[in-house]
Amino acid sequence: MAPVVTTGAPAQAAAWHNGAPKAIRGKYQAKKHSAAQGFGDTYQITAKMFRYGASGMPMVKATKLRYKKVSAHTWRLKGHVKTSAAVRFNKIDMKIYRKGKKFAATDYGTKFAKQSWAKKVSAFK
């Protein structure tokens, strides 16, 4: 009897998943970088929402999140933003790093800058 050979679909290591990964969920806040800045950048990530706030800028809230793991401790996060009079874009594409209490977020395709780094907090100051 001849052996049976089956072929399956190749596994995709970097598949897109719905929501946000548990590893990056939480509240994060960066330090102020100038005296004119009212507060450091804030990030809030839940299973279904990504919210970013910067002093003097409108709050950006993204929903319909999707993510995939890019490398160790680094994810790519995409979502839809509701446009308004102050927010003129409708999509986000972020690169997010998280290890321990260290957190960084920037536009996908750019390097993390000094202002990108934040720390996990229980409440925003």
mmCIF file with all atom_site columns, C-alpha atoms in Angstrom:
data_model
loop_
_atom_site.group_PDB
_atom_site.id
_atom_site.type_symbol
_atom_site.label_atom_id
_atom_site.label_alt_id
_atom_site.label_comp_id
_atom_site.label_asym_id
_atom_site.label_entity_id
_atom_site.label_seq_id
_atom_site.pdbx_PDB_ins_code
_atom_site.Cartn_x
_atom_site.Cartn_y
_atom_site.Cartn_z
_atom_site.occupancy
_atom_site.B_iso_or_equiv
_atom_site.pdbx_formal_charge
_atom_site.auth_seq_id
_atom_site.auth_comp_id
_atom_site.auth_asym_id
_atom_site.auth_atom_id
_atom_site.pdbx_PDB_model_num
ATOM 1   C CA . MET A 1 1   ? 0.000   0.000  0.000  1.00 0.00 ? 1   MET A CA 1
ATOM 2   C CA . ALA A 1 2   ? 1.373   3.431  -0.931 1.00 0.00 ? 2   ALA A CA 1
ATOM 3   C CA . PRO A 1 3   ? 1.772   6.070  1.825  1.00 0.00 ? 3   PRO A CA 1
ATOM 4   C CA . VAL A 1 4   ? -0.814  8.856  1.908  1.00 0.00 ? 4   VAL A CA 1
ATOM 5   C CA . VAL A 1 5   ? 0.624   12.331 1.388  1.00 0.00 ? 5   VAL A CA 1
ATOM 6   C CA . THR A 1 6   ? -1.395  15.395 2.275  1.00 0.00 ? 6   THR A CA 1
ATOM 7   C CA . THR A 1 7   ? -0.557  18.984 1.546  1.00 0.00 ? 7   THR A CA 1
ATOM 8   C CA . GLY A 1 8   ? -1.925  21.743 3.706  1.00 0.00 ? 8   GLY A CA 1
ATOM 9   C CA . ALA A 1 9   ? -1.848  25.478 3.510  1.00 0.00 ? 9   ALA A CA 1
ATOM 10  C CA . PRO A 1 10  ? 1.410   27.026 4.753  1.00 0.00 ? 10  PRO A CA 1
ATOM 11  C CA . ALA A 1 11  ? 1.262   28.542 8.228  1.00 0.00 ? 11  ALA A CA 1
ATOM 12  C CA . GLN A 1 12  ? 1.336   32.319 8.410  1.00 0.00 ? 12  GLN A CA 1
ATOM 13  C CA . ALA A 1 13  ? 3.507   33.502 11.264 1.00 0.00 ? 13  ALA A CA 1
ATOM 14  C CA . ALA A 1 14  ? 2.432   37.129 11.031 1.00 0.00 ? 14  ALA A CA 1
ATOM 15  C CA . ALA A 1 15  ? -1.329  36.816 10.631 1.00 0.00 ? 15  ALA A CA 1
ATOM 16  C CA . TRP A 1 16  ? -3.656  39.722 11.375 1.00 0.00 ? 16  TRP A CA 1
ATOM 17  C CA . HIS A 1 17  ? -5.843  39.395 14.474 1.00 0.00 ? 17  HIS A CA 1
ATOM 18  C CA . ASN A 1 18  ? -8.838  41.452 15.587 1.00 0.00 ? 18  ASN A CA 1
ATOM 19  C CA . GLY A 1 19  ? -8.610  43.746 18.614 1.00 0.00 ? 19  GLY A CA 1
ATOM 20  C CA . ALA A 1 20  ? -5.453  44.656 20.532 1.00 0.00 ? 20  ALA A CA 1
ATOM 21  C CA . PRO A 1 21  ? -3.046  42.129 22.064 1.00 0.00 ? 21  PRO A CA 1
ATOM 22  C CA . LYS A 1 22  ? -3.292  41.645 25.835 1.00 0.00 ? 22  LYS A CA 1
ATOM 23  C CA . ALA A 1 23  ? 0.411   42.425 26.189 1.00 0.00 ? 23  ALA A CA 1
ATOM 24  C CA . ILE A 1 24  ? -0.036  46.102 25.191 1.00 0.00 ? 24  ILE A CA 1
ATOM 25  C CA . ARG A 1 25  ? -3.339  46.900 26.897 1.00 0.00 ? 25  ARG A CA 1
ATOM 26  C CA . GLY A 1 26  ? -3.284  49.530 29.622 1.00 0.00 ? 26  GLY A CA 1
ATOM 27  C CA . LYS A 1 27  ? -2.610  53.215 30.288 1.00 0.00 ? 27  LYS A CA 1
ATOM 28  C CA . TYR A 1 28  ? 0.734   54.815 29.473 1.00 0.00 ? 28  TYR A CA 1
ATOM 29  C CA . GLN A 1 29  ? 2.039   58.351 29.872 1.00 0.00 ? 29  GLN A CA 1
ATOM 30  C CA . ALA A 1 30  ? 5.229   60.006 28.622 1.00 0.00 ? 30  ALA A CA 1
ATOM 31  C CA . LYS A 1 31  ? 7.149   62.733 30.450 1.00 0.00 ? 31  LYS A CA 1
ATOM 32  C CA . LYS A 1 32  ? 6.712   66.381 29.518 1.00 0.00 ? 32  LYS A CA 1
ATOM 33  C CA . HIS A 1 33  ? 9.474   67.579 27.186 1.00 0.00 ? 33  HIS A CA 1
ATOM 34  C CA . SER A 1 34  ? 8.992   71.332 27.616 1.00 0.00 ? 34  SER A CA 1
ATOM 35  C CA . ALA A 1 35  ? 7.543   73.778 30.106 1.00 0.00 ? 35  ALA A CA 1
ATOM 36  C CA . ALA A 1 36  ? 4.878   74.794 27.579 1.00 0.00 ? 36  ALA A CA 1
ATOM 37  C CA . GLN A 1 37  ? 3.539   71.260 27.415 1.00 0.00 ? 37  GLN A CA 1
ATOM 38  C CA . GLY A 1 38  ? 0.591   70.830 29.801 1.00 0.00 ? 38  GLY A CA 1
ATOM 39  C CA . PHE A 1 39  ? 1.004   67.053 30.173 1.00 0.00 ? 39  PHE A CA 1
ATOM 40  C CA . GLY A 1 40  ? 2.995   64.258 28.590 1.00 0.00 ? 40  GLY A CA 1
ATOM 41  C CA . ASP A 1 41  ? 1.498   62.241 25.756 1.00 0.00 ? 41  ASP A CA 1
ATOM 42  C CA . THR A 1 42  ? -1.084  59.715 26.945 1.00 0.00 ? 42  THR A CA 1
ATOM 43  C CA . TYR A 1 43  ? -2.018  56.331 25.477 1.00 0.00 ? 43  TYR A CA 1
ATOM 44  C CA . GLN A 1 44  ? -4.904  54.111 26.479 1.00 0.00 ? 44  GLN A CA 1
ATOM 45  C CA . ILE A 1 45  ? -5.365  50.707 24.888 1.00 0.00 ? 45  ILE A CA 1
ATOM 46  C CA . THR A 1 46  ? -8.247  48.327 25.502 1.00 0.00 ? 46  THR A CA 1
ATOM 47  C CA . ALA A 1 47  ? -9.328  45.224 23.601 1.00 0.00 ? 47  ALA A CA 1
ATOM 48  C CA . LYS A 1 48  ? -11.350 47.312 21.130 1.00 0.00 ? 48  LYS A CA 1
ATOM 49  C CA . MET A 1 49  ? -9.987  50.877 21.359 1.00 0.00 ? 49  MET A CA 1
ATOM 50  C CA . PHE A 1 50  ? -6.744  52.862 21.043 1.00 0.00 ? 50  PHE A CA 1
ATOM 51  C CA . ARG A 1 51  ? -6.767  56.426 22.400 1.00 0.00 ? 51  ARG A CA 1
ATOM 52  C CA . TYR A 1 52  ? -3.921  58.944 22.066 1.00 0.00 ? 52  TYR A CA 1
ATOM 53  C CA . GLY A 1 53  ? -3.779  62.394 23.628 1.00 0.00 ? 53  GLY A CA 1
ATOM 54  C CA . ALA A 1 54  ? -1.172  65.122 23.347 1.00 0.00 ? 54  ALA A CA 1
ATOM 55  C CA . SER A 1 55  ? -1.223  68.457 25.140 1.00 0.00 ? 55  SER A CA 1
ATOM 56  C CA . GLY A 1 56  ? -2.881  71.095 22.957 1.00 0.00 ? 56  GLY A CA 1
ATOM 57  C CA . MET A 1 57  ? -4.037  68.580 20.347 1.00 0.00 ? 57  MET A CA 1
ATOM 58  C CA . PRO A 1 58  ? -7.401  66.866 19.850 1.00 0.00 ? 58  PRO A CA 1
ATOM 59  C CA . MET A 1 59  ? -7.821  63.391 21.333 1.00 0.00 ? 59  MET A CA 1
ATOM 60  C CA . VAL A 1 60  ? -7.508  60.621 18.724 1.00 0.00 ? 60  VAL A CA 1
ATOM 61  C CA . LYS A 1 61  ? -9.640  57.525 19.263 1.00 0.00 ? 61  LYS A CA 1
ATOM 62  C CA . ALA A 1 62  ? -9.311  54.517 16.987 1.00 0.00 ? 62  ALA A CA 1
ATOM 63  C CA . THR A 1 63  ? -11.658 51.530 16.880 1.00 0.00 ? 63  THR A CA 1
ATOM 64  C CA . LYS A 1 64  ? -11.999 48.437 14.660 1.00 0.00 ? 64  LYS A CA 1
ATOM 65  C CA . LEU A 1 65  ? -8.468  47.461 15.658 1.00 0.00 ? 65  LEU A CA 1
ATOM 66  C CA . ARG A 1 66  ? -6.320  44.811 13.990 1.00 0.00 ? 66  ARG A CA 1
ATOM 67  C CA . TYR A 1 67  ? -2.806  43.781 14.925 1.00 0.00 ? 67  TYR A CA 1
ATOM 68  C CA . LYS A 1 68  ? 0.038   41.487 14.063 1.00 0.00 ? 68  LYS A CA 1
ATOM 69  C CA . LYS A 1 69  ? 3.288   40.750 15.846 1.00 0.00 ? 69  LYS A CA 1
ATOM 70  C CA . VAL A 1 70  ? 6.288   42.200 14.032 1.00 0.00 ? 70  VAL A CA 1
ATOM 71  C CA . SER A 1 71  ? 9.116   41.053 16.313 1.00 0.00 ? 71  SER A CA 1
ATOM 72  C CA . ALA A 1 72  ? 9.808   40.374 19.980 1.00 0.00 ? 72  ALA A CA 1
ATOM 73  C CA . HIS A 1 73  ? 7.851   42.903 22.086 1.00 0.00 ? 73  HIS A CA 1
ATOM 74  C CA . THR A 1 74  ? 6.766   44.826 18.942 1.00 0.00 ? 74  THR A CA 1
ATOM 75  C CA . TRP A 1 75  ? 3.343   44.906 17.260 1.00 0.00 ? 75  TRP A CA 1
ATOM 76  C CA . ARG A 1 76  ? 1.763   46.665 14.304 1.00 0.00 ? 76  ARG A CA 1
ATOM 77  C CA . LEU A 1 77  ? -1.654  48.105 15.175 1.00 0.00 ? 77  LEU A CA 1
ATOM 78  C CA . LYS A 1 78  ? -4.170  49.417 12.632 1.00 0.00 ? 78  LYS A CA 1
ATOM 79  C CA . GLY A 1 79  ? -7.524  51.033 13.271 1.00 0.00 ? 79  GLY A CA 1
ATOM 80  C CA . HIS A 1 80  ? -10.189 53.456 12.065 1.00 0.00 ? 80  HIS A CA 1
ATOM 81  C CA . VAL A 1 81  ? -10.517 57.005 13.401 1.00 0.00 ? 81  VAL A CA 1
ATOM 82  C CA . LYS A 1 82  ? -13.726 58.995 13.238 1.00 0.00 ? 82  LYS A CA 1
ATOM 83  C CA . THR A 1 83  ? -12.920 62.249 11.465 1.00 0.00 ? 83  THR A CA 1
ATOM 84  C CA . SER A 1 84  ? -14.060 65.563 12.903 1.00 0.00 ? 84  SER A CA 1
ATOM 85  C CA . ALA A 1 85  ? -13.372 69.261 12.473 1.00 0.00 ? 85  ALA A CA 1
ATOM 86  C CA . ALA A 1 86  ? -10.063 68.798 14.319 1.00 0.00 ? 86  ALA A CA 1
ATOM 87  C CA . VAL A 1 87  ? -9.055  65.310 13.128 1.00 0.00 ? 87  VAL A CA 1
ATOM 88  C CA . ARG A 1 88  ? -8.531  65.068 9.366  1.00 0.00 ? 88  ARG A CA 1
ATOM 89  C CA . PHE A 1 89  ? -7.394  61.453 8.970  1.00 0.00 ? 89  PHE A CA 1
ATOM 90  C CA . ASN A 1 90  ? -9.406  58.267 9.182  1.00 0.00 ? 90  ASN A CA 1
ATOM 91  C CA . LYS A 1 91  ? -6.841  55.489 9.746  1.00 0.00 ? 91  LYS A CA 1
ATOM 92  C CA . ILE A 1 92  ? -3.941  54.789 12.067 1.00 0.00 ? 92  ILE A CA 1
ATOM 93  C CA . ASP A 1 93  ? -1.034  52.459 11.396 1.00 0.00 ? 93  ASP A CA 1
ATOM 94  C CA . MET A 1 94  ? 1.154   52.294 14.508 1.00 0.00 ? 94  MET A CA 1
ATOM 95  C CA . LYS A 1 95  ? 4.260   50.439 15.597 1.00 0.00 ? 95  LYS A CA 1
ATOM 96  C CA . ILE A 1 96  ? 4.055   49.653 19.325 1.00 0.00 ? 96  ILE A CA 1
ATOM 97  C CA . TYR A 1 97  ? 6.760   48.360 21.642 1.00 0.00 ? 97  TYR A CA 1
ATOM 98  C CA . ARG A 1 98  ? 6.053   47.036 25.137 1.00 0.00 ? 98  ARG A CA 1
ATOM 99  C CA . LYS A 1 99  ? 8.375   45.283 27.561 1.00 0.00 ? 99  LYS A CA 1
ATOM 100 C CA . GLY A 1 100 ? 7.681   45.478 31.285 1.00 0.00 ? 100 GLY A CA 1
ATOM 101 C CA . LYS A 1 101 ? 6.594   49.039 32.084 1.00 0.00 ? 101 LYS A CA 1
ATOM 102 C CA . LYS A 1 102 ? 8.395   50.468 29.029 1.00 0.00 ? 102 LYS A CA 1
ATOM 103 C CA . PHE A 1 103 ? 6.124   51.457 26.156 1.00 0.00 ? 103 PHE A CA 1
ATOM 104 C CA . ALA A 1 104 ? 6.647   53.257 22.871 1.00 0.00 ? 104 ALA A CA 1
ATOM 105 C CA . ALA A 1 105 ? 4.349   54.084 19.970 1.00 0.00 ? 105 ALA A CA 1
ATOM 106 C CA . THR A 1 106 ? 5.052   55.742 16.642 1.00 0.00 ? 106 THR A CA 1
ATOM 107 C CA . ASP A 1 107 ? 3.783   55.683 13.075 1.00 0.00 ? 107 ASP A CA 1
ATOM 108 C CA . TYR A 1 108 ? 4.597   52.407 11.361 1.00 0.00 ? 108 TYR A CA 1
ATOM 109 C CA . GLY A 1 109 ? 7.717   52.750 9.234  1.00 0.00 ? 109 GLY A CA 1
ATOM 110 C CA . THR A 1 110 ? 9.444   55.320 11.483 1.00 0.00 ? 110 THR A CA 1
ATOM 111 C CA . LYS A 1 111 ? 11.942  54.865 14.284 1.00 0.00 ? 111 LYS A CA 1
ATOM 112 C CA . PHE A 1 112 ? 11.092  55.393 17.933 1.00 0.00 ? 112 PHE A CA 1
ATOM 113 C CA . ALA A 1 113 ? 12.113  58.896 19.048 1.00 0.00 ? 113 ALA A CA 1
ATOM 114 C CA . LYS A 1 114 ? 12.871  60.113 22.563 1.00 0.00 ? 114 LYS A CA 1
ATOM 115 C CA . GLN A 1 115 ? 9.315   61.491 22.795 1.00 0.00 ? 115 GLN A CA 1
ATOM 116 C CA . SER A 1 116 ? 7.902   58.064 21.851 1.00 0.00 ? 116 SER A CA 1
ATOM 117 C CA . TRP A 1 117 ? 8.770   56.451 25.207 1.00 0.00 ? 117 TRP A CA 1
ATOM 118 C CA . ALA A 1 118 ? 6.171   56.242 27.944 1.00 0.00 ? 118 ALA A CA 1
ATOM 119 C CA . LYS A 1 119 ? 5.661   54.366 31.189 1.00 0.00 ? 119 LYS A CA 1
ATOM 120 C CA . LYS A 1 120 ? 2.703   52.293 32.388 1.00 0.00 ? 120 LYS A CA 1
ATOM 121 C CA . VAL A 1 121 ? 0.531   54.221 34.868 1.00 0.00 ? 121 VAL A CA 1
ATOM 122 C CA . SER A 1 122 ? -2.622  53.468 36.823 1.00 0.00 ? 122 SER A CA 1
ATOM 123 C CA . ALA A 1 123 ? -4.075  56.950 36.188 1.00 0.00 ? 123 ALA A CA 1
ATOM 124 C CA . PHE A 1 124 ? -3.127  59.950 34.041 1.00 0.00 ? 124 PHE A CA 1
ATOM 125 C CA . LYS A 1 125 ? -1.593  62.980 35.784 1.00 0.00 ? 125 LYS A CA 1
#
